[in-house]
Amino acid sequence: MALKIYGTAASRAARPLWVAEELGLDYEHMDLPYLGGATRTPEFLALNPNGRIPVVDDDGVLVWESMACALYLAERFKGGGLSLAAETPAELADILRWSFWVVNECEKDALTYLMHSALMPPERRKPQLADEAQRRLLTPLRVLEQHLQTRRYLAGERFTVADVCVASVMAWVQGASALMVQSPRVGEWLQHCLARPAFQTVQLMIKSE
Ligand SMILES: N[C@@H](CCC(=O)N[C@@H](CS)C(=O)NCC(=O)O)C(=O)O
């Protein structure tokens, strides 16, 4: 198949997988784990010299970095029934700024929260680290809450790849009560995004892995 997405769904590969499912793309899922050395083989390093998933291989065009993978697929396969890509300069501005914002302002703390509140074995978790990460996230989440006061989606009047990029990080902190209490609009928007059939399909992939 011409389009391949590398990486277990239980990883940042969920981002391009979500986009591919939204767009109904014909793709092959190369279900590669990130533990155990699979991303350190010469074959995989030829796809991504950083040794990380996800990677999108579009008939020889290689994309790594999960947000770049999601943005690439949305742009590359726009124009079908559902478009997740920008249709106006204003939408493009929103898609770019929110996607970069979530990586730079939120992702690290969201991951710390997730690891130390749920993902790591209980005996290795440090609740203090989860609390501190949650506290740091209060500031950027206020900005997102404000943006969503008057709109249902991040860019334009419809679901776009910006919603995929930001919701895929916010999903990591949906259990963070202080954040969610402070950000009711973010909570509503997030639940709306996560209820989409394409996201649910990716969740089923995780369960069946
Ligand atoms: N900034 C990168 C991070 C990629 C990343 O860290 N992927 C993890 C899985 S979610 C991975 O491959 N880890 C294996 C390793 O670092 O050796 C992205 O967004 O794609």
mmCIF file with all atom_site columns, C-alpha atoms and ligand atoms in Angstrom:
data_model
loop_
_atom_site.group_PDB
_atom_site.id
_atom_site.type_symbol
_atom_site.label_atom_id
_atom_site.label_alt_id
_atom_site.label_comp_id
_atom_site.label_asym_id
_atom_site.label_entity_id
_atom_site.label_seq_id
_atom_site.pdbx_PDB_ins_code
_atom_site.Cartn_x
_atom_site.Cartn_y
_atom_site.Cartn_z
_atom_site.occupancy
_atom_site.B_iso_or_equiv
_atom_site.pdbx_formal_charge
_atom_site.auth_seq_id
_atom_site.auth_comp_id
_atom_site.auth_asym_id
_atom_site.auth_atom_id
_atom_site.pdbx_PDB_model_num
ATOM   1   C CA  . MET A 1 1   ? 0.000   0.000  0.000  1.00 0.00 ? 1   MET A CA  1
ATOM   2   C CA  . ALA A 1 2   ? 1.275   3.467  -0.858 1.00 0.00 ? 2   ALA A CA  1
ATOM   3   C CA  . LEU A 1 3   ? 0.480   5.074  2.485  1.00 0.00 ? 3   LEU A CA  1
ATOM   4   C CA  . LYS A 1 4   ? 1.919   3.613  5.678  1.00 0.00 ? 4   LYS A CA  1
ATOM   5   C CA  . ILE A 1 5   ? 1.624   4.870  9.257  1.00 0.00 ? 5   ILE A CA  1
ATOM   6   C CA  . TYR A 1 6   ? 4.247   3.470  11.638 1.00 0.00 ? 6   TYR A CA  1
ATOM   7   C CA  . GLY A 1 7   ? 3.655   3.214  15.344 1.00 0.00 ? 7   GLY A CA  1
ATOM   8   C CA  . THR A 1 8   ? 1.404   1.549  17.875 1.00 0.00 ? 8   THR A CA  1
ATOM   9   C CA  . ALA A 1 9   ? -1.897  3.370  18.376 1.00 0.00 ? 9   ALA A CA  1
ATOM   10  C CA  . ALA A 1 10  ? -0.981  3.617  22.075 1.00 0.00 ? 10  ALA A CA  1
ATOM   11  C CA  . SER A 1 11  ? 1.534   6.345  21.307 1.00 0.00 ? 11  SER A CA  1
ATOM   12  C CA  . ARG A 1 12  ? 1.708   9.684  19.529 1.00 0.00 ? 12  ARG A CA  1
ATOM   13  C CA  . ALA A 1 13  ? 0.976   7.691  16.358 1.00 0.00 ? 13  ALA A CA  1
ATOM   14  C CA  . ALA A 1 14  ? -2.657  8.081  17.484 1.00 0.00 ? 14  ALA A CA  1
ATOM   15  C CA  . ARG A 1 15  ? -2.475  11.594 15.964 1.00 0.00 ? 15  ARG A CA  1
ATOM   16  C CA  . PRO A 1 16  ? -1.888  10.667 12.304 1.00 0.00 ? 16  PRO A CA  1
ATOM   17  C CA  . LEU A 1 17  ? -4.072  7.573  12.787 1.00 0.00 ? 17  LEU A CA  1
ATOM   18  C CA  . TRP A 1 18  ? -6.932  9.809  13.970 1.00 0.00 ? 18  TRP A CA  1
ATOM   19  C CA  . VAL A 1 19  ? -6.527  12.039 10.895 1.00 0.00 ? 19  VAL A CA  1
ATOM   20  C CA  . ALA A 1 20  ? -6.356  9.026  8.561  1.00 0.00 ? 20  ALA A CA  1
ATOM   21  C CA  . GLU A 1 21  ? -9.547  7.611  10.083 1.00 0.00 ? 21  GLU A CA  1
ATOM   22  C CA  . GLU A 1 22  ? -11.347 10.963 9.874  1.00 0.00 ? 22  GLU A CA  1
ATOM   23  C CA  . LEU A 1 23  ? -10.487 11.207 6.176  1.00 0.00 ? 23  LEU A CA  1
ATOM   24  C CA  . GLY A 1 24  ? -11.263 7.553  5.446  1.00 0.00 ? 24  GLY A CA  1
ATOM   25  C CA  . LEU A 1 25  ? -7.783  7.049  3.963  1.00 0.00 ? 25  LEU A CA  1
ATOM   26  C CA  . ASP A 1 26  ? -6.592  3.761  2.551  1.00 0.00 ? 26  ASP A CA  1
ATOM   27  C CA  . TYR A 1 27  ? -3.466  3.120  4.616  1.00 0.00 ? 27  TYR A CA  1
ATOM   28  C CA  . GLU A 1 28  ? -1.444  0.339  6.140  1.00 0.00 ? 28  GLU A CA  1
ATOM   29  C CA  . HIS A 1 29  ? -0.912  0.498  9.884  1.00 0.00 ? 29  HIS A CA  1
ATOM   30  C CA  . MET A 1 30  ? 2.606   -0.686 10.731 1.00 0.00 ? 30  MET A CA  1
ATOM   31  C CA  . ASP A 1 31  ? 1.905   -1.475 14.361 1.00 0.00 ? 31  ASP A CA  1
ATOM   32  C CA  . LEU A 1 32  ? 5.373   -0.906 15.781 1.00 0.00 ? 32  LEU A CA  1
ATOM   33  C CA  . PRO A 1 33  ? 6.031   -0.668 19.557 1.00 0.00 ? 33  PRO A CA  1
ATOM   34  C CA  . TYR A 1 34  ? 8.321   2.030  20.914 1.00 0.00 ? 34  TYR A CA  1
ATOM   35  C CA  . LEU A 1 35  ? 9.792   -0.195 23.588 1.00 0.00 ? 35  LEU A CA  1
ATOM   36  C CA  . GLY A 1 36  ? 12.013  -3.210 23.012 1.00 0.00 ? 36  GLY A CA  1
ATOM   37  C CA  . GLY A 1 37  ? 14.283  -1.865 20.300 1.00 0.00 ? 37  GLY A CA  1
ATOM   38  C CA  . ALA A 1 38  ? 11.952  -1.885 17.274 1.00 0.00 ? 38  ALA A CA  1
ATOM   39  C CA  . THR A 1 39  ? 12.659  1.807  16.645 1.00 0.00 ? 39  THR A CA  1
ATOM   40  C CA  . ARG A 1 40  ? 16.426  1.299  16.787 1.00 0.00 ? 40  ARG A CA  1
ATOM   41  C CA  . THR A 1 41  ? 16.847  -1.124 13.882 1.00 0.00 ? 41  THR A CA  1
ATOM   42  C CA  . PRO A 1 42  ? 18.737  0.114  10.787 1.00 0.00 ? 42  PRO A CA  1
ATOM   43  C CA  . GLU A 1 43  ? 15.504  -0.306 8.786  1.00 0.00 ? 43  GLU A CA  1
ATOM   44  C CA  . PHE A 1 44  ? 13.536  1.932  11.122 1.00 0.00 ? 44  PHE A CA  1
ATOM   45  C CA  . LEU A 1 45  ? 16.352  4.487  11.548 1.00 0.00 ? 45  LEU A CA  1
ATOM   46  C CA  . ALA A 1 46  ? 16.340  4.854  7.759  1.00 0.00 ? 46  ALA A CA  1
ATOM   47  C CA  . LEU A 1 47  ? 12.727  6.051  8.109  1.00 0.00 ? 47  LEU A CA  1
ATOM   48  C CA  . ASN A 1 48  ? 13.329  8.249  11.146 1.00 0.00 ? 48  ASN A CA  1
ATOM   49  C CA  . PRO A 1 49  ? 16.911  8.793  12.304 1.00 0.00 ? 49  PRO A CA  1
ATOM   50  C CA  . ASN A 1 50  ? 15.508  10.027 15.637 1.00 0.00 ? 50  ASN A CA  1
ATOM   51  C CA  . GLY A 1 51  ? 14.373  6.479  16.362 1.00 0.00 ? 51  GLY A CA  1
ATOM   52  C CA  . ARG A 1 52  ? 10.844  7.532  17.320 1.00 0.00 ? 52  ARG A CA  1
ATOM   53  C CA  . ILE A 1 53  ? 7.311   6.825  16.249 1.00 0.00 ? 53  ILE A CA  1
ATOM   54  C CA  . PRO A 1 54  ? 5.203   7.904  14.479 1.00 0.00 ? 54  PRO A CA  1
ATOM   55  C CA  . VAL A 1 55  ? 6.415   7.992  10.905 1.00 0.00 ? 55  VAL A CA  1
ATOM   56  C CA  . VAL A 1 56  ? 4.239   8.477  7.837  1.00 0.00 ? 56  VAL A CA  1
ATOM   57  C CA  . ASP A 1 57  ? 5.540   7.001  4.608  1.00 0.00 ? 57  ASP A CA  1
ATOM   58  C CA  . ASP A 1 58  ? 3.518   8.410  1.715  1.00 0.00 ? 58  ASP A CA  1
ATOM   59  C CA  . ASP A 1 59  ? 4.856   6.445  -1.224 1.00 0.00 ? 59  ASP A CA  1
ATOM   60  C CA  . GLY A 1 60  ? 8.433   7.308  -0.259 1.00 0.00 ? 60  GLY A CA  1
ATOM   61  C CA  . VAL A 1 61  ? 7.751   10.783 1.163  1.00 0.00 ? 61  VAL A CA  1
ATOM   62  C CA  . LEU A 1 62  ? 8.732   10.435 4.821  1.00 0.00 ? 62  LEU A CA  1
ATOM   63  C CA  . VAL A 1 63  ? 7.260   12.524 7.608  1.00 0.00 ? 63  VAL A CA  1
ATOM   64  C CA  . TRP A 1 64  ? 8.161   12.276 11.280 1.00 0.00 ? 64  TRP A CA  1
ATOM   65  C CA  . GLU A 1 65  ? 7.072   14.319 14.305 1.00 0.00 ? 65  GLU A CA  1
ATOM   66  C CA  . SER A 1 66  ? 3.498   13.421 15.162 1.00 0.00 ? 66  SER A CA  1
ATOM   67  C CA  . MET A 1 67  ? 2.004   16.896 14.689 1.00 0.00 ? 67  MET A CA  1
ATOM   68  C CA  . ALA A 1 68  ? 3.798   17.235 11.342 1.00 0.00 ? 68  ALA A CA  1
ATOM   69  C CA  . CYS A 1 69  ? 2.383   13.822 10.367 1.00 0.00 ? 69  CYS A CA  1
ATOM   70  C CA  . ALA A 1 70  ? -1.150  14.953 11.261 1.00 0.00 ? 70  ALA A CA  1
ATOM   71  C CA  . LEU A 1 71  ? -0.779  18.316 9.485  1.00 0.00 ? 71  LEU A CA  1
ATOM   72  C CA  . TYR A 1 72  ? 0.787   16.637 6.450  1.00 0.00 ? 72  TYR A CA  1
ATOM   73  C CA  . LEU A 1 73  ? -2.052  14.124 6.036  1.00 0.00 ? 73  LEU A CA  1
ATOM   74  C CA  . ALA A 1 74  ? -4.706  16.819 6.431  1.00 0.00 ? 74  ALA A CA  1
ATOM   75  C CA  . GLU A 1 75  ? -3.084  18.987 3.751  1.00 0.00 ? 75  GLU A CA  1
ATOM   76  C CA  . ARG A 1 76  ? -2.076  16.175 1.419  1.00 0.00 ? 76  ARG A CA  1
ATOM   77  C CA  . PHE A 1 77  ? -5.523  14.577 1.368  1.00 0.00 ? 77  PHE A CA  1
ATOM   78  C CA  . LYS A 1 78  ? -7.706  17.666 1.478  1.00 0.00 ? 78  LYS A CA  1
ATOM   79  C CA  . GLY A 1 79  ? -10.435 18.130 -1.053 1.00 0.00 ? 79  GLY A CA  1
ATOM   80  C CA  . GLY A 1 80  ? -12.253 14.878 -0.444 1.00 0.00 ? 80  GLY A CA  1
ATOM   81  C CA  . GLY A 1 81  ? -15.612 14.710 1.335  1.00 0.00 ? 81  GLY A CA  1
ATOM   82  C CA  . LEU A 1 82  ? -14.402 15.895 4.726  1.00 0.00 ? 82  LEU A CA  1
ATOM   83  C CA  . SER A 1 83  ? -11.547 18.366 4.839  1.00 0.00 ? 83  SER A CA  1
ATOM   84  C CA  . LEU A 1 84  ? -9.498  18.870 7.970  1.00 0.00 ? 84  LEU A CA  1
ATOM   85  C CA  . ALA A 1 85  ? -7.163  21.370 6.314  1.00 0.00 ? 85  ALA A CA  1
ATOM   86  C CA  . ALA A 1 86  ? -7.339  25.146 6.172  1.00 0.00 ? 86  ALA A CA  1
ATOM   87  C CA  . GLU A 1 87  ? -9.630  26.718 3.614  1.00 0.00 ? 87  GLU A CA  1
ATOM   88  C CA  . THR A 1 88  ? -8.849  30.344 4.436  1.00 0.00 ? 88  THR A CA  1
ATOM   89  C CA  . PRO A 1 89  ? -5.773  32.230 5.661  1.00 0.00 ? 89  PRO A CA  1
ATOM   90  C CA  . ALA A 1 90  ? -7.513  32.747 9.016  1.00 0.00 ? 90  ALA A CA  1
ATOM   91  C CA  . GLU A 1 91  ? -8.051  29.000 9.388  1.00 0.00 ? 91  GLU A CA  1
ATOM   92  C CA  . LEU A 1 92  ? -4.445  28.352 8.418  1.00 0.00 ? 92  LEU A CA  1
ATOM   93  C CA  . ALA A 1 93  ? -3.293  30.805 11.089 1.00 0.00 ? 93  ALA A CA  1
ATOM   94  C CA  . ASP A 1 94  ? -5.432  29.071 13.705 1.00 0.00 ? 94  ASP A CA  1
ATOM   95  C CA  . ILE A 1 95  ? -4.329  25.569 12.675 1.00 0.00 ? 95  ILE A CA  1
ATOM   96  C CA  . LEU A 1 96  ? -0.658  26.486 12.818 1.00 0.00 ? 96  LEU A CA  1
ATOM   97  C CA  . ARG A 1 97  ? -0.715  28.535 15.985 1.00 0.00 ? 97  ARG A CA  1
ATOM   98  C CA  . TRP A 1 98  ? -2.780  26.083 18.027 1.00 0.00 ? 98  TRP A CA  1
ATOM   99  C CA  . SER A 1 99  ? -0.796  23.058 16.838 1.00 0.00 ? 99  SER A CA  1
ATOM   100 C CA  . PHE A 1 100 ? 2.543   24.693 17.686 1.00 0.00 ? 100 PHE A CA  1
ATOM   101 C CA  . TRP A 1 101 ? 1.082   26.103 20.911 1.00 0.00 ? 101 TRP A CA  1
ATOM   102 C CA  . VAL A 1 102 ? 0.026   22.738 22.242 1.00 0.00 ? 102 VAL A CA  1
ATOM   103 C CA  . VAL A 1 103 ? 3.440   21.181 21.582 1.00 0.00 ? 103 VAL A CA  1
ATOM   104 C CA  . ASN A 1 104 ? 5.389   24.067 23.066 1.00 0.00 ? 104 ASN A CA  1
ATOM   105 C CA  . GLU A 1 105 ? 3.149   25.210 25.917 1.00 0.00 ? 105 GLU A CA  1
ATOM   106 C CA  . CYS A 1 106 ? 1.343   22.061 27.025 1.00 0.00 ? 106 CYS A CA  1
ATOM   107 C CA  . GLU A 1 107 ? 2.660   18.699 25.834 1.00 0.00 ? 107 GLU A CA  1
ATOM   108 C CA  . LYS A 1 108 ? 5.560   18.207 28.252 1.00 0.00 ? 108 LYS A CA  1
ATOM   109 C CA  . ASP A 1 109 ? 3.496   18.993 31.335 1.00 0.00 ? 109 ASP A CA  1
ATOM   110 C CA  . ALA A 1 110 ? 0.519   17.009 30.034 1.00 0.00 ? 110 ALA A CA  1
ATOM   111 C CA  . LEU A 1 111 ? 2.771   13.969 29.622 1.00 0.00 ? 111 LEU A CA  1
ATOM   112 C CA  . THR A 1 112 ? 4.253   14.404 33.094 1.00 0.00 ? 112 THR A CA  1
ATOM   113 C CA  . TYR A 1 113 ? 0.733   14.563 34.498 1.00 0.00 ? 113 TYR A CA  1
ATOM   114 C CA  . LEU A 1 114 ? -0.334  11.437 32.605 1.00 0.00 ? 114 LEU A CA  1
ATOM   115 C CA  . MET A 1 115 ? 2.766   9.440  33.556 1.00 0.00 ? 115 MET A CA  1
ATOM   116 C CA  . HIS A 1 116 ? 2.594   10.291 37.255 1.00 0.00 ? 116 HIS A CA  1
ATOM   117 C CA  . SER A 1 117 ? -1.167  10.009 37.636 1.00 0.00 ? 117 SER A CA  1
ATOM   118 C CA  . ALA A 1 118 ? -1.978  6.962  35.505 1.00 0.00 ? 118 ALA A CA  1
ATOM   119 C CA  . LEU A 1 119 ? 0.584   5.432  33.132 1.00 0.00 ? 119 LEU A CA  1
ATOM   120 C CA  . MET A 1 120 ? 3.473   4.481  35.386 1.00 0.00 ? 120 MET A CA  1
ATOM   121 C CA  . PRO A 1 121 ? 3.168   1.617  37.849 1.00 0.00 ? 121 PRO A CA  1
ATOM   122 C CA  . PRO A 1 122 ? 1.770   3.079  41.120 1.00 0.00 ? 122 PRO A CA  1
ATOM   123 C CA  . GLU A 1 123 ? 5.002   2.477  43.039 1.00 0.00 ? 123 GLU A CA  1
ATOM   124 C CA  . ARG A 1 124 ? 6.986   4.632  40.575 1.00 0.00 ? 124 ARG A CA  1
ATOM   125 C CA  . ARG A 1 125 ? 4.519   7.531  40.394 1.00 0.00 ? 125 ARG A CA  1
ATOM   126 C CA  . LYS A 1 126 ? 5.352   10.817 42.071 1.00 0.00 ? 126 LYS A CA  1
ATOM   127 C CA  . PRO A 1 127 ? 2.047   12.591 42.776 1.00 0.00 ? 127 PRO A CA  1
ATOM   128 C CA  . GLN A 1 128 ? 3.913   15.817 43.468 1.00 0.00 ? 128 GLN A CA  1
ATOM   129 C CA  . LEU A 1 129 ? 5.197   15.902 39.882 1.00 0.00 ? 129 LEU A CA  1
ATOM   130 C CA  . ALA A 1 130 ? 1.648   15.381 38.580 1.00 0.00 ? 130 ALA A CA  1
ATOM   131 C CA  . ASP A 1 131 ? 0.375   18.209 40.807 1.00 0.00 ? 131 ASP A CA  1
ATOM   132 C CA  . GLU A 1 132 ? 3.115   20.607 39.730 1.00 0.00 ? 132 GLU A CA  1
ATOM   133 C CA  . ALA A 1 133 ? 2.514   19.843 36.049 1.00 0.00 ? 133 ALA A CA  1
ATOM   134 C CA  . GLN A 1 134 ? -1.203  20.390 36.507 1.00 0.00 ? 134 GLN A CA  1
ATOM   135 C CA  . ARG A 1 135 ? -0.538  23.723 38.206 1.00 0.00 ? 135 ARG A CA  1
ATOM   136 C CA  . ARG A 1 136 ? 1.729   24.888 35.382 1.00 0.00 ? 136 ARG A CA  1
ATOM   137 C CA  . LEU A 1 137 ? -0.942  23.970 32.835 1.00 0.00 ? 137 LEU A CA  1
ATOM   138 C CA  . LEU A 1 138 ? -3.493  26.290 34.452 1.00 0.00 ? 138 LEU A CA  1
ATOM   139 C CA  . THR A 1 139 ? -1.975  29.258 32.610 1.00 0.00 ? 139 THR A CA  1
ATOM   140 C CA  . PRO A 1 140 ? -2.043  27.955 28.999 1.00 0.00 ? 140 PRO A CA  1
ATOM   141 C CA  . LEU A 1 141 ? -5.425  26.288 29.593 1.00 0.00 ? 141 LEU A CA  1
ATOM   142 C CA  . ARG A 1 142 ? -6.852  29.696 30.488 1.00 0.00 ? 142 ARG A CA  1
ATOM   143 C CA  . VAL A 1 143 ? -5.865  30.854 26.998 1.00 0.00 ? 143 VAL A CA  1
ATOM   144 C CA  . LEU A 1 144 ? -7.610  27.895 25.359 1.00 0.00 ? 144 LEU A CA  1
ATOM   145 C CA  . GLU A 1 145 ? -10.676 28.375 27.562 1.00 0.00 ? 145 GLU A CA  1
ATOM   146 C CA  . GLN A 1 146 ? -10.877 32.000 26.446 1.00 0.00 ? 146 GLN A CA  1
ATOM   147 C CA  . HIS A 1 147 ? -10.556 31.039 22.768 1.00 0.00 ? 147 HIS A CA  1
ATOM   148 C CA  . LEU A 1 148 ? -13.409 28.554 23.110 1.00 0.00 ? 148 LEU A CA  1
ATOM   149 C CA  . GLN A 1 149 ? -15.781 31.020 24.795 1.00 0.00 ? 149 GLN A CA  1
ATOM   150 C CA  . THR A 1 150 ? -17.292 32.041 21.480 1.00 0.00 ? 150 THR A CA  1
ATOM   151 C CA  . ARG A 1 151 ? -16.587 29.073 19.209 1.00 0.00 ? 151 ARG A CA  1
ATOM   152 C CA  . ARG A 1 152 ? -17.109 25.325 19.007 1.00 0.00 ? 152 ARG A CA  1
ATOM   153 C CA  . TYR A 1 153 ? -13.853 24.477 17.225 1.00 0.00 ? 153 TYR A CA  1
ATOM   154 C CA  . LEU A 1 154 ? -10.324 25.821 17.244 1.00 0.00 ? 154 LEU A CA  1
ATOM   155 C CA  . ALA A 1 155 ? -10.180 26.967 13.611 1.00 0.00 ? 155 ALA A CA  1
ATOM   156 C CA  . GLY A 1 156 ? -13.195 28.172 11.666 1.00 0.00 ? 156 GLY A CA  1
ATOM   157 C CA  . GLU A 1 157 ? -16.643 26.732 12.177 1.00 0.00 ? 157 GLU A CA  1
ATOM   158 C CA  . ARG A 1 158 ? -15.788 23.075 11.724 1.00 0.00 ? 158 ARG A CA  1
ATOM   159 C CA  . PHE A 1 159 ? -13.619 20.286 13.068 1.00 0.00 ? 159 PHE A CA  1
ATOM   160 C CA  . THR A 1 160 ? -10.097 20.571 11.638 1.00 0.00 ? 160 THR A CA  1
ATOM   161 C CA  . VAL A 1 161 ? -6.664  19.086 12.167 1.00 0.00 ? 161 VAL A CA  1
ATOM   162 C CA  . ALA A 1 162 ? -6.109  21.785 14.826 1.00 0.00 ? 162 ALA A CA  1
ATOM   163 C CA  . ASP A 1 163 ? -8.746  20.039 16.961 1.00 0.00 ? 163 ASP A CA  1
ATOM   164 C CA  . VAL A 1 164 ? -6.963  16.690 16.437 1.00 0.00 ? 164 VAL A CA  1
ATOM   165 C CA  . CYS A 1 165 ? -3.576  18.126 17.428 1.00 0.00 ? 165 CYS A CA  1
ATOM   166 C CA  . VAL A 1 166 ? -4.787  19.931 20.538 1.00 0.00 ? 166 VAL A CA  1
ATOM   167 C CA  . ALA A 1 167 ? -7.353  17.339 21.693 1.00 0.00 ? 167 ALA A CA  1
ATOM   168 C CA  . SER A 1 168 ? -4.792  14.543 21.401 1.00 0.00 ? 168 SER A CA  1
ATOM   169 C CA  . VAL A 1 169 ? -2.693  16.304 24.052 1.00 0.00 ? 169 VAL A CA  1
ATOM   170 C CA  . MET A 1 170 ? -5.633  17.504 26.173 1.00 0.00 ? 170 MET A CA  1
ATOM   171 C CA  . ALA A 1 171 ? -6.891  13.907 26.319 1.00 0.00 ? 171 ALA A CA  1
ATOM   172 C CA  . TRP A 1 172 ? -3.883  13.201 28.551 1.00 0.00 ? 172 TRP A CA  1
ATOM   173 C CA  . VAL A 1 173 ? -5.165  15.629 31.185 1.00 0.00 ? 173 VAL A CA  1
ATOM   174 C CA  . GLN A 1 174 ? -8.888  14.976 31.040 1.00 0.00 ? 174 GLN A CA  1
ATOM   175 C CA  . GLY A 1 175 ? -8.634  13.464 34.540 1.00 0.00 ? 175 GLY A CA  1
ATOM   176 C CA  . ALA A 1 176 ? -6.946  16.566 35.963 1.00 0.00 ? 176 ALA A CA  1
ATOM   177 C CA  . SER A 1 177 ? -9.784  17.925 38.078 1.00 0.00 ? 177 SER A CA  1
ATOM   178 C CA  . ALA A 1 178 ? -8.311  21.356 38.885 1.00 0.00 ? 178 ALA A CA  1
ATOM   179 C CA  . LEU A 1 179 ? -7.750  22.006 35.180 1.00 0.00 ? 179 LEU A CA  1
ATOM   180 C CA  . MET A 1 180 ? -11.156 20.796 34.112 1.00 0.00 ? 180 MET A CA  1
ATOM   181 C CA  . VAL A 1 181 ? -12.965 22.775 36.826 1.00 0.00 ? 181 VAL A CA  1
ATOM   182 C CA  . GLN A 1 182 ? -11.192 25.912 35.676 1.00 0.00 ? 182 GLN A CA  1
ATOM   183 C CA  . SER A 1 183 ? -11.871 25.159 31.988 1.00 0.00 ? 183 SER A CA  1
ATOM   184 C CA  . PRO A 1 184 ? -15.474 24.006 31.423 1.00 0.00 ? 184 PRO A CA  1
ATOM   185 C CA  . ARG A 1 185 ? -15.524 25.034 27.751 1.00 0.00 ? 185 ARG A CA  1
ATOM   186 C CA  . VAL A 1 186 ? -12.301 23.073 27.147 1.00 0.00 ? 186 VAL A CA  1
ATOM   187 C CA  . GLY A 1 187 ? -13.926 20.079 28.827 1.00 0.00 ? 187 GLY A CA  1
ATOM   188 C CA  . GLU A 1 188 ? -17.042 20.292 26.596 1.00 0.00 ? 188 GLU A CA  1
ATOM   189 C CA  . TRP A 1 189 ? -15.015 20.760 23.416 1.00 0.00 ? 189 TRP A CA  1
ATOM   190 C CA  . LEU A 1 190 ? -12.684 17.892 24.387 1.00 0.00 ? 190 LEU A CA  1
ATOM   191 C CA  . GLN A 1 191 ? -15.520 15.434 25.047 1.00 0.00 ? 191 GLN A CA  1
ATOM   192 C CA  . HIS A 1 192 ? -17.088 16.439 21.721 1.00 0.00 ? 192 HIS A CA  1
ATOM   193 C CA  . CYS A 1 193 ? -13.793 15.727 19.893 1.00 0.00 ? 193 CYS A CA  1
ATOM   194 C CA  . LEU A 1 194 ? -13.131 12.438 21.708 1.00 0.00 ? 194 LEU A CA  1
ATOM   195 C CA  . ALA A 1 195 ? -16.635 11.175 20.937 1.00 0.00 ? 195 ALA A CA  1
ATOM   196 C CA  . ARG A 1 196 ? -15.946 11.300 17.198 1.00 0.00 ? 196 ARG A CA  1
ATOM   197 C CA  . PRO A 1 197 ? -16.083 7.866  15.539 1.00 0.00 ? 197 PRO A CA  1
ATOM   198 C CA  . ALA A 1 198 ? -12.555 8.260  14.129 1.00 0.00 ? 198 ALA A CA  1
ATOM   199 C CA  . PHE A 1 199 ? -11.079 8.806  17.601 1.00 0.00 ? 199 PHE A CA  1
ATOM   200 C CA  . GLN A 1 200 ? -13.099 5.883  18.928 1.00 0.00 ? 200 GLN A CA  1
ATOM   201 C CA  . THR A 1 201 ? -11.711 3.680  16.139 1.00 0.00 ? 201 THR A CA  1
ATOM   202 C CA  . VAL A 1 202 ? -8.177  4.540  17.254 1.00 0.00 ? 202 VAL A CA  1
ATOM   203 C CA  . GLN A 1 203 ? -9.143  3.693  20.836 1.00 0.00 ? 203 GLN A CA  1
ATOM   204 C CA  . LEU A 1 204 ? -10.344 0.286  19.650 1.00 0.00 ? 204 LEU A CA  1
ATOM   205 C CA  . MET A 1 205 ? -6.998  -0.238 17.905 1.00 0.00 ? 205 MET A CA  1
ATOM   206 C CA  . ILE A 1 206 ? -5.285  0.373  21.258 1.00 0.00 ? 206 ILE A CA  1
ATOM   207 C CA  . LYS A 1 207 ? -7.528  -2.129 23.005 1.00 0.00 ? 207 LYS A CA  1
ATOM   208 C CA  . SER A 1 208 ? -6.944  -4.797 20.356 1.00 0.00 ? 208 SER A CA  1
ATOM   209 C CA  . GLU A 1 209 ? -3.125  -4.410 20.352 1.00 0.00 ? 209 GLU A CA  1
HETATM 210 N N1  . LIG B 2 .   ? 8.151   14.874 19.317 1.00 0.00 ? 1   LIG B N1  1
HETATM 211 C C1  . LIG B 2 .   ? 7.984   13.543 18.824 1.00 0.00 ? 1   LIG B C1  1
HETATM 212 C C2  . LIG B 2 .   ? 8.068   12.572 19.982 1.00 0.00 ? 1   LIG B C2  1
HETATM 213 C C3  . LIG B 2 .   ? 7.984   11.148 19.493 1.00 0.00 ? 1   LIG B C3  1
HETATM 214 C C4  . LIG B 2 .   ? 8.118   10.172 20.625 1.00 0.00 ? 1   LIG B C4  1
HETATM 215 O O1  . LIG B 2 .   ? 8.737   10.457 21.674 1.00 0.00 ? 1   LIG B O1  1
HETATM 216 N N2  . LIG B 2 .   ? 7.573   8.987  20.410 1.00 0.00 ? 1   LIG B N2  1
HETATM 217 C C5  . LIG B 2 .   ? 7.672   7.962  21.415 1.00 0.00 ? 1   LIG B C5  1
HETATM 218 C C6  . LIG B 2 .   ? 6.377   7.165  21.465 1.00 0.00 ? 1   LIG B C6  1
HETATM 219 S S1  . LIG B 2 .   ? 5.009   8.207  21.867 1.00 0.00 ? 1   LIG B S1  1
HETATM 220 C C7  . LIG B 2 .   ? 8.807   7.046  21.023 1.00 0.00 ? 1   LIG B C7  1
HETATM 221 O O2  . LIG B 2 .   ? 8.961   6.675  19.890 1.00 0.00 ? 1   LIG B O2  1
HETATM 222 N N3  . LIG B 2 .   ? 9.650   6.678  21.996 1.00 0.00 ? 1   LIG B N3  1
HETATM 223 C C8  . LIG B 2 .   ? 10.724  5.754  21.769 1.00 0.00 ? 1   LIG B C8  1
HETATM 224 C C9  . LIG B 2 .   ? 12.051  6.348  22.106 1.00 0.00 ? 1   LIG B C9  1
HETATM 225 O O3  . LIG B 2 .   ? 12.111  7.556  22.418 1.00 0.00 ? 1   LIG B O3  1
HETATM 226 O O4  . LIG B 2 .   ? 13.003  5.608  22.058 1.00 0.00 ? 1   LIG B O4  1
HETATM 227 C C10 . LIG B 2 .   ? 6.648   13.421 18.096 1.00 0.00 ? 1   LIG B C10 1
HETATM 228 O O5  . LIG B 2 .   ? 5.709   14.149 18.445 1.00 0.00 ? 1   LIG B O5  1
HETATM 229 O O6  . LIG B 2 .   ? 6.553   12.591 17.180 1.00 0.00 ? 1   LIG B O6  1
#
